[in-house]
Amino acid sequence: FYKVQRGDHLKKIADKYGVTVSELKQWNALQSTTLFAGSRIKIYAKKKETAVSIKNKDGSMVLETGDGKNSMALTGRMQFDMRSESNNATANTQANKSDRDTAGMADQFELRRARIGVKGKMFEHFDYEVIANVVGSNTNIVDVAYVNAGMYKQAQLKLGQFKQPFNLEEYGTSSNNIDFMERSYINQITPGKKIGAMLHGVPATGLTYAASVYQQNNFGETDSENTGKGFAGRATVNFAELAGWGDSVFHVGAAGFDSEYGVLPTSSSNGSTTTTGTVATNGTVVGFRSAGRGLANAYRAQIGGNTVNAGPSMPSNAAANVENKAYGLELAMAKGPFKIQGEYTDQVFNANQYSVNSYVHADVEAYYVEALVMLTGENYANWYKNGAWGGIKPTSNFDLETGKGKGAWELGVRFDAYDVSDVAAYSGSGAAGSSRIQGSQDAAKGGSAKTYTVGLKWQLTPNMRVLANYAHTKFGDSFTAVDTSLANIKKEDLLMVRSQFSF
């Protein structure tokens, strides 16, 4: 407050403090410029547009300019898993468990995800995110990197590497917020994060859409004969929002994609054929790991490629052309602390290695249905927005220092399955590596699996959670695990625990 002196005028006071007369009149509800000595005038310090503030938002440090048009937040996540696997395989000895590709057995500790990056907005209407993988290989060091033009919520344009619009569990749910430790089998045959361009938006209350064009292989296509481009689209409607049911979700969605890309067959220590002077090559067209990151690979269909390393007269390997088409349906219903969700996809894979006349064809179905309940009473509708699920926010956070508060507790069950049918694999006369089906005793029947999962989740705070999952898988046809000597596998049991920290 400023104490008015005899002879003071509003303009004199306004000039002294760098504000306007109209602001002074508004702040003090003055109808005129008449002032009385001894009276008090409210004066608010004006925020300089060049000033930068530091805030704490959702557990993350945010730098923001004074005008609010630019911001940058540090973001990251770490998921540490413990997993114990057992199966009914005959000759289940340590020697037979020897795994040539180091990915087949699941008895292990695992740093499942470790990511660090920044996100925010620039020039008021553009938001961005750049996230790096700390674990993994140099081919996947970039997790996401995009800029999104968000001037209008009805029509926005995203450019860079980001999730392609296909299903609720992948596109509509961050790995920080998934219902179980691992996503369903559907997630193993979705485009995931790819480089491309996407038009998306919220045209009206309760409605969303997204349409993208993307490149399958992040570092360029391996086959110059095809375009290497995919097209994906998704649309959703939340009937509960249309009806004004604030404590409910009734989400229905449909999606599809059509992609063409190259797969380069490579040599393997587990190659199907080897002759003098030649090395077998194979490329995976479609494959599944058992639920919960258990046996790898539980099933795969591979196409045979050229011979390689056979002397200077032998041509280098050529890529196989793959066409993959799919559609998907999704449903999620929630009311208060109860949620039911399910998805289904039907996909076709056609692969051709024209230089050696090899091909692989497969029809694939995958689906899941799950039911969850918040034991501590939180409302699922609070975490749903624009066709996507956010993270659980406990009514009462657990305090690590005092031990007070209970956090949020959730119990869930899921049935999850895949079925590969109408399988055909042919190896041309020039193929050193044969097209082959692995993970099924009868290749003509394809392969299938059904998994039953029970999960308990403790969300201590919005940024910390602990998950425990038990998954029992029944395989449709007994098989020998790829790259091991474990034979006659018909079932698998997995016990998993995850500690997760995010900001």
PDB file of C-alpha atoms in Angstrom, residues 49-226:
ATOM      1  CA  GLU A  49       7.972 -10.705 -18.885  1.00  0.00           C
ATOM      2  CA  THR A  50      11.678 -11.575 -18.917  1.00  0.00           C
ATOM      3  CA  ALA A  51      11.632 -13.050 -15.402  1.00  0.00           C
ATOM      4  CA  VAL A  52      12.013 -16.816 -15.041  1.00  0.00           C
ATOM      5  CA  SER A  53      10.337 -18.663 -12.188  1.00  0.00           C
ATOM      6  CA  ILE A  54      11.003 -22.140 -10.779  1.00  0.00           C
ATOM      7  CA  LYS A  55       7.939 -24.191  -9.870  1.00  0.00           C
ATOM      8  CA  ASN A  56       7.157 -27.661  -8.607  1.00  0.00           C
ATOM      9  CA  LYS A  57       4.470 -29.292 -10.733  1.00  0.00           C
ATOM     10  CA  ASP A  58       3.469 -32.946 -10.372  1.00  0.00           C
ATOM     11  CA  GLY A  59       6.801 -33.700  -8.708  1.00  0.00           C
ATOM     12  CA  SER A  60       8.858 -32.131 -11.499  1.00  0.00           C
ATOM     13  CA  MET A  61      10.942 -28.951 -11.532  1.00  0.00           C
ATOM     14  CA  VAL A  62       9.552 -26.471 -14.073  1.00  0.00           C
ATOM     15  CA  LEU A  63      11.264 -23.359 -15.414  1.00  0.00           C
ATOM     16  CA  GLU A  64       8.777 -20.811 -16.782  1.00  0.00           C
ATOM     17  CA  THR A  65       9.117 -17.335 -18.238  1.00  0.00           C
ATOM     18  CA  GLY A  66       7.177 -14.503 -16.649  1.00  0.00           C
ATOM     19  CA  ASP A  67       4.747 -14.233 -19.535  1.00  0.00           C
ATOM     20  CA  GLY A  68       3.956 -17.962 -19.275  1.00  0.00           C
ATOM     21  CA  LYS A  69       4.688 -18.534 -22.966  1.00  0.00           C
ATOM     22  CA  ASN A  70       7.770 -20.726 -22.524  1.00  0.00           C
ATOM     23  CA  SER A  71       8.527 -23.502 -20.067  1.00  0.00           C
ATOM     24  CA  MET A  72      10.843 -26.457 -19.536  1.00  0.00           C
ATOM     25  CA  ALA A  73      10.373 -29.370 -17.131  1.00  0.00           C
ATOM     26  CA  LEU A  74      12.829 -32.108 -16.289  1.00  0.00           C
ATOM     27  CA  THR A  75      11.190 -35.522 -16.585  1.00  0.00           C
ATOM     28  CA  GLY A  76      12.289 -39.096 -16.045  1.00  0.00           C
ATOM     29  CA  ARG A  77      11.353 -42.591 -14.913  1.00  0.00           C
ATOM     30  CA  MET A  78      13.031 -45.689 -13.510  1.00  0.00           C
ATOM     31  CA  GLN A  79      11.476 -49.151 -13.261  1.00  0.00           C
ATOM     32  CA  PHE A  80      13.355 -51.904 -11.442  1.00  0.00           C
ATOM     33  CA  ASP A  81      11.928 -55.427 -11.878  1.00  0.00           C
ATOM     34  CA  MET A  82      12.435 -58.775 -10.195  1.00  0.00           C
ATOM     35  CA  ARG A  83      11.126 -61.813 -12.045  1.00  0.00           C
ATOM     36  CA  SER A  84      10.971 -65.549 -11.395  1.00  0.00           C
ATOM     37  CA  GLU A  85      10.006 -67.944 -14.229  1.00  0.00           C
ATOM     38  CA  SER A  86       9.118 -71.625 -14.250  1.00  0.00           C
ATOM     39  CA  ASN A  87       7.787 -73.975 -16.940  1.00  0.00           C
ATOM     40  CA  ASN A  88       7.015 -77.639 -17.432  1.00  0.00           C
ATOM     41  CA  ALA A  89       9.752 -78.313 -20.009  1.00  0.00           C
ATOM     42  CA  THR A  90      11.254 -81.775 -20.194  1.00  0.00           C
ATOM     43  CA  ALA A  91      14.988 -81.999 -19.443  1.00  0.00           C
ATOM     44  CA  ASN A  92      14.644 -78.709 -17.560  1.00  0.00           C
ATOM     45  CA  THR A  93      18.283 -78.598 -16.537  1.00  0.00           C
ATOM     46  CA  GLN A  94      20.698 -75.687 -16.348  1.00  0.00           C
ATOM     47  CA  ALA A  95      22.556 -76.946 -19.424  1.00  0.00           C
ATOM     48  CA  ASN A  96      19.365 -76.981 -21.485  1.00  0.00           C
ATOM     49  CA  LYS A  97      18.525 -73.464 -20.297  1.00  0.00           C
ATOM     50  CA  SER A  98      21.635 -72.129 -22.015  1.00  0.00           C
ATOM     51  CA  ASP A  99      20.321 -69.262 -24.123  1.00  0.00           C
ATOM     52  CA  ARG A 100      22.220 -68.123 -27.200  1.00  0.00           C
ATOM     53  CA  ASP A 101      20.521 -64.749 -27.647  1.00  0.00           C
ATOM     54  CA  THR A 102      20.527 -63.860 -23.901  1.00  0.00           C
ATOM     55  CA  ALA A 103      16.864 -62.894 -24.006  1.00  0.00           C
ATOM     56  CA  GLY A 104      15.052 -66.192 -23.700  1.00  0.00           C
ATOM     57  CA  MET A 105      14.841 -66.844 -19.974  1.00  0.00           C
ATOM     58  CA  ALA A 106      13.191 -64.556 -17.462  1.00  0.00           C
ATOM     59  CA  ASP A 107      14.727 -65.453 -14.076  1.00  0.00           C
ATOM     60  CA  GLN A 108      16.425 -62.135 -13.481  1.00  0.00           C
ATOM     61  CA  PHE A 109      16.661 -58.619 -12.138  1.00  0.00           C
ATOM     62  CA  GLU A 110      15.978 -56.078 -14.859  1.00  0.00           C
ATOM     63  CA  LEU A 111      16.235 -52.333 -15.196  1.00  0.00           C
ATOM     64  CA  ARG A 112      13.092 -52.323 -17.312  1.00  0.00           C
ATOM     65  CA  ARG A 113      13.077 -48.621 -18.138  1.00  0.00           C
ATOM     66  CA  ALA A 114      15.404 -45.752 -17.311  1.00  0.00           C
ATOM     67  CA  ARG A 115      14.673 -42.505 -19.137  1.00  0.00           C
ATOM     68  CA  ILE A 116      15.558 -38.843 -18.732  1.00  0.00           C
ATOM     69  CA  GLY A 117      14.472 -35.821 -20.735  1.00  0.00           C
ATOM     70  CA  VAL A 118      12.739 -32.477 -20.929  1.00  0.00           C
ATOM     71  CA  LYS A 119       9.287 -31.329 -21.933  1.00  0.00           C
ATOM     72  CA  GLY A 120       7.400 -28.052 -21.984  1.00  0.00           C
ATOM     73  CA  LYS A 121       6.116 -25.367 -24.310  1.00  0.00           C
ATOM     74  CA  MET A 122       7.588 -22.632 -26.454  1.00  0.00           C
ATOM     75  CA  PHE A 123       6.159 -19.559 -28.161  1.00  0.00           C
ATOM     76  CA  GLU A 124       2.949 -20.126 -26.150  1.00  0.00           C
ATOM     77  CA  HIS A 125       1.288 -22.550 -28.553  1.00  0.00           C
ATOM     78  CA  PHE A 126       3.964 -25.209 -29.229  1.00  0.00           C
ATOM     79  CA  ASP A 127       4.611 -28.052 -26.805  1.00  0.00           C
ATOM     80  CA  TYR A 128       7.590 -30.377 -27.070  1.00  0.00           C
ATOM     81  CA  GLU A 129       9.169 -33.442 -25.487  1.00  0.00           C
ATOM     82  CA  VAL A 130      12.629 -34.996 -25.874  1.00  0.00           C
ATOM     83  CA  ILE A 131      13.284 -38.215 -23.923  1.00  0.00           C
ATOM     84  CA  ALA A 132      16.381 -40.443 -24.023  1.00  0.00           C
ATOM     85  CA  ASN A 133      16.680 -44.096 -23.030  1.00  0.00           C
ATOM     86  CA  VAL A 134      19.494 -44.649 -20.540  1.00  0.00           C
ATOM     87  CA  VAL A 135      19.278 -48.430 -20.922  1.00  0.00           C
ATOM     88  CA  GLY A 136      19.200 -50.200 -24.273  1.00  0.00           C
ATOM     89  CA  SER A 137      21.284 -49.897 -27.428  1.00  0.00           C
ATOM     90  CA  ASN A 138      22.424 -46.971 -29.534  1.00  0.00           C
ATOM     91  CA  THR A 139      19.582 -47.732 -31.968  1.00  0.00           C
ATOM     92  CA  ASN A 140      16.914 -46.783 -29.418  1.00  0.00           C
ATOM     93  CA  ILE A 141      18.636 -44.019 -27.463  1.00  0.00           C
ATOM     94  CA  VAL A 142      15.882 -41.615 -28.596  1.00  0.00           C
ATOM     95  CA  ASP A 143      12.606 -42.620 -26.978  1.00  0.00           C
ATOM     96  CA  VAL A 144      10.489 -39.680 -28.139  1.00  0.00           C
ATOM     97  CA  ALA A 145      11.380 -36.338 -29.703  1.00  0.00           C
ATOM     98  CA  TYR A 146       8.612 -34.164 -31.108  1.00  0.00           C
ATOM     99  CA  VAL A 147       7.110 -30.705 -31.438  1.00  0.00           C
ATOM    100  CA  ASN A 148       3.343 -30.264 -31.391  1.00  0.00           C
ATOM    101  CA  ALA A 149       1.543 -27.210 -32.775  1.00  0.00           C
ATOM    102  CA  GLY A 150      -1.389 -26.813 -30.400  1.00  0.00           C
ATOM    103  CA  MET A 151      -2.953 -23.467 -31.282  1.00  0.00           C
ATOM    104  CA  TYR A 152      -6.350 -25.101 -31.722  1.00  0.00           C
ATOM    105  CA  LYS A 153      -7.499 -28.101 -29.713  1.00  0.00           C
ATOM    106  CA  GLN A 154      -9.683 -29.197 -32.665  1.00  0.00           C
ATOM    107  CA  ALA A 155      -6.689 -29.597 -35.022  1.00  0.00           C
ATOM    108  CA  GLN A 156      -3.086 -30.003 -33.908  1.00  0.00           C
ATOM    109  CA  LEU A 157       0.015 -31.115 -35.806  1.00  0.00           C
ATOM    110  CA  LYS A 158       2.768 -33.263 -34.260  1.00  0.00           C
ATOM    111  CA  LEU A 159       6.149 -33.829 -35.953  1.00  0.00           C
ATOM    112  CA  GLY A 160       9.009 -36.072 -34.832  1.00  0.00           C
ATOM    113  CA  GLN A 161       9.212 -39.450 -33.115  1.00  0.00           C
ATOM    114  CA  PHE A 162       6.162 -40.314 -31.018  1.00  0.00           C
ATOM    115  CA  LYS A 163       3.551 -42.997 -30.327  1.00  0.00           C
ATOM    116  CA  GLN A 164       1.470 -43.885 -33.345  1.00  0.00           C
ATOM    117  CA  PRO A 165      -2.320 -43.768 -32.855  1.00  0.00           C
ATOM    118  CA  PHE A 166      -3.520 -47.324 -32.604  1.00  0.00           C
ATOM    119  CA  ASN A 167      -4.728 -48.645 -29.242  1.00  0.00           C
ATOM    120  CA  LEU A 168      -5.738 -47.507 -25.771  1.00  0.00           C
ATOM    121  CA  GLU A 169      -3.165 -49.546 -23.884  1.00  0.00           C
ATOM    122  CA  GLU A 170      -0.188 -48.229 -25.894  1.00  0.00           C
ATOM    123  CA  TYR A 171      -1.142 -44.885 -27.448  1.00  0.00           C
ATOM    124  CA  GLY A 172      -3.549 -43.925 -24.676  1.00  0.00           C
ATOM    125  CA  THR A 173      -1.546 -45.018 -21.609  1.00  0.00           C
ATOM    126  CA  SER A 174       2.004 -44.143 -20.560  1.00  0.00           C
ATOM    127  CA  SER A 175       4.252 -46.929 -19.247  1.00  0.00           C
ATOM    128  CA  ASN A 176       4.151 -44.978 -15.961  1.00  0.00           C
ATOM    129  CA  ASN A 177       0.407 -45.649 -15.703  1.00  0.00           C
ATOM    130  CA  ILE A 178      -0.270 -49.085 -17.249  1.00  0.00           C
ATOM    131  CA  ASP A 179      -2.589 -51.319 -15.238  1.00  0.00           C
ATOM    132  CA  PHE A 180      -0.173 -54.271 -14.994  1.00  0.00           C
ATOM    133  CA  MET A 181       3.610 -54.544 -15.114  1.00  0.00           C
ATOM    134  CA  GLU A 182       3.545 -55.359 -18.831  1.00  0.00           C
ATOM    135  CA  ARG A 183       1.059 -54.502 -21.534  1.00  0.00           C
ATOM    136  CA  SER A 184      -0.933 -57.217 -23.313  1.00  0.00           C
ATOM    137  CA  TYR A 185       0.012 -59.287 -26.374  1.00  0.00           C
ATOM    138  CA  ILE A 186      -1.582 -56.591 -28.549  1.00  0.00           C
ATOM    139  CA  ASN A 187       1.257 -54.272 -27.644  1.00  0.00           C
ATOM    140  CA  GLN A 188       3.781 -56.667 -29.217  1.00  0.00           C
ATOM    141  CA  ILE A 189       2.282 -56.125 -32.684  1.00  0.00           C
ATOM    142  CA  THR A 190       1.553 -52.373 -32.640  1.00  0.00           C
ATOM    143  CA  PRO A 191       3.626 -49.693 -34.428  1.00  0.00           C
ATOM    144  CA  GLY A 192       4.705 -48.093 -31.129  1.00  0.00           C
ATOM    145  CA  LYS A 193       6.970 -45.025 -31.348  1.00  0.00           C
ATOM    146  CA  LYS A 194       7.936 -44.082 -34.891  1.00  0.00           C
ATOM    147  CA  ILE A 195       9.143 -41.067 -36.840  1.00  0.00           C
ATOM    148  CA  GLY A 196       6.311 -39.318 -38.652  1.00  0.00           C
ATOM    149  CA  ALA A 197       3.665 -36.613 -38.755  1.00  0.00           C
ATOM    150  CA  MET A 198       0.258 -36.698 -37.094  1.00  0.00           C
ATOM    151  CA  LEU A 199      -2.884 -34.590 -37.293  1.00  0.00           C
ATOM    152  CA  HIS A 200      -4.982 -34.944 -34.139  1.00  0.00           C
ATOM    153  CA  GLY A 201      -7.435 -33.100 -31.952  1.00  0.00           C
ATOM    154  CA  VAL A 202     -10.586 -32.888 -29.866  1.00  0.00           C
ATOM    155  CA  PRO A 203     -13.298 -31.682 -32.266  1.00  0.00           C
ATOM    156  CA  ALA A 204     -16.031 -31.707 -29.610  1.00  0.00           C
ATOM    157  CA  THR A 205     -16.641 -32.716 -26.021  1.00  0.00           C
ATOM    158  CA  GLY A 206     -15.999 -36.437 -25.564  1.00  0.00           C
ATOM    159  CA  LEU A 207     -14.587 -36.975 -29.090  1.00  0.00           C
ATOM    160  CA  THR A 208     -10.983 -37.440 -30.259  1.00  0.00           C
ATOM    161  CA  TYR A 209      -9.256 -38.343 -33.506  1.00  0.00           C
ATOM    162  CA  ALA A 210      -5.699 -38.897 -34.747  1.00  0.00           C
ATOM    163  CA  ALA A 211      -4.259 -39.739 -38.172  1.00  0.00           C
ATOM    164  CA  SER A 212      -0.568 -40.222 -38.935  1.00  0.00           C
ATOM    165  CA  VAL A 213       1.961 -41.178 -41.568  1.00  0.00           C
ATOM    166  CA  TYR A 214       5.139 -42.768 -40.236  1.00  0.00           C
ATOM    167  CA  GLN A 215       8.332 -44.609 -41.106  1.00  0.00           C
ATOM    168  CA  GLN A 216       8.644 -48.153 -39.746  1.00  0.00           C
ATOM    169  CA  ASN A 217      12.439 -48.251 -39.413  1.00  0.00           C
ATOM    170  CA  ASN A 218      13.791 -45.232 -37.554  1.00  0.00           C
ATOM    171  CA  PHE A 219      17.093 -45.060 -39.416  1.00  0.00           C
ATOM    172  CA  GLY A 220      15.709 -45.384 -42.934  1.00  0.00           C
ATOM    173  CA  GLU A 221      14.209 -48.240 -44.858  1.00  0.00           C
ATOM    174  CA  THR A 222      16.237 -51.353 -45.637  1.00  0.00           C
ATOM    175  CA  ASP A 223      14.415 -51.924 -48.910  1.00  0.00           C
ATOM    176  CA  SER A 224      14.639 -49.160 -51.509  1.00  0.00           C
ATOM    177  CA  GLU A 225      11.942 -50.821 -53.587  1.00  0.00           C
ATOM    178  CA  ASN A 226       9.139 -49.941 -51.164  1.00  0.00           C
TER     179      ASN A 226
END
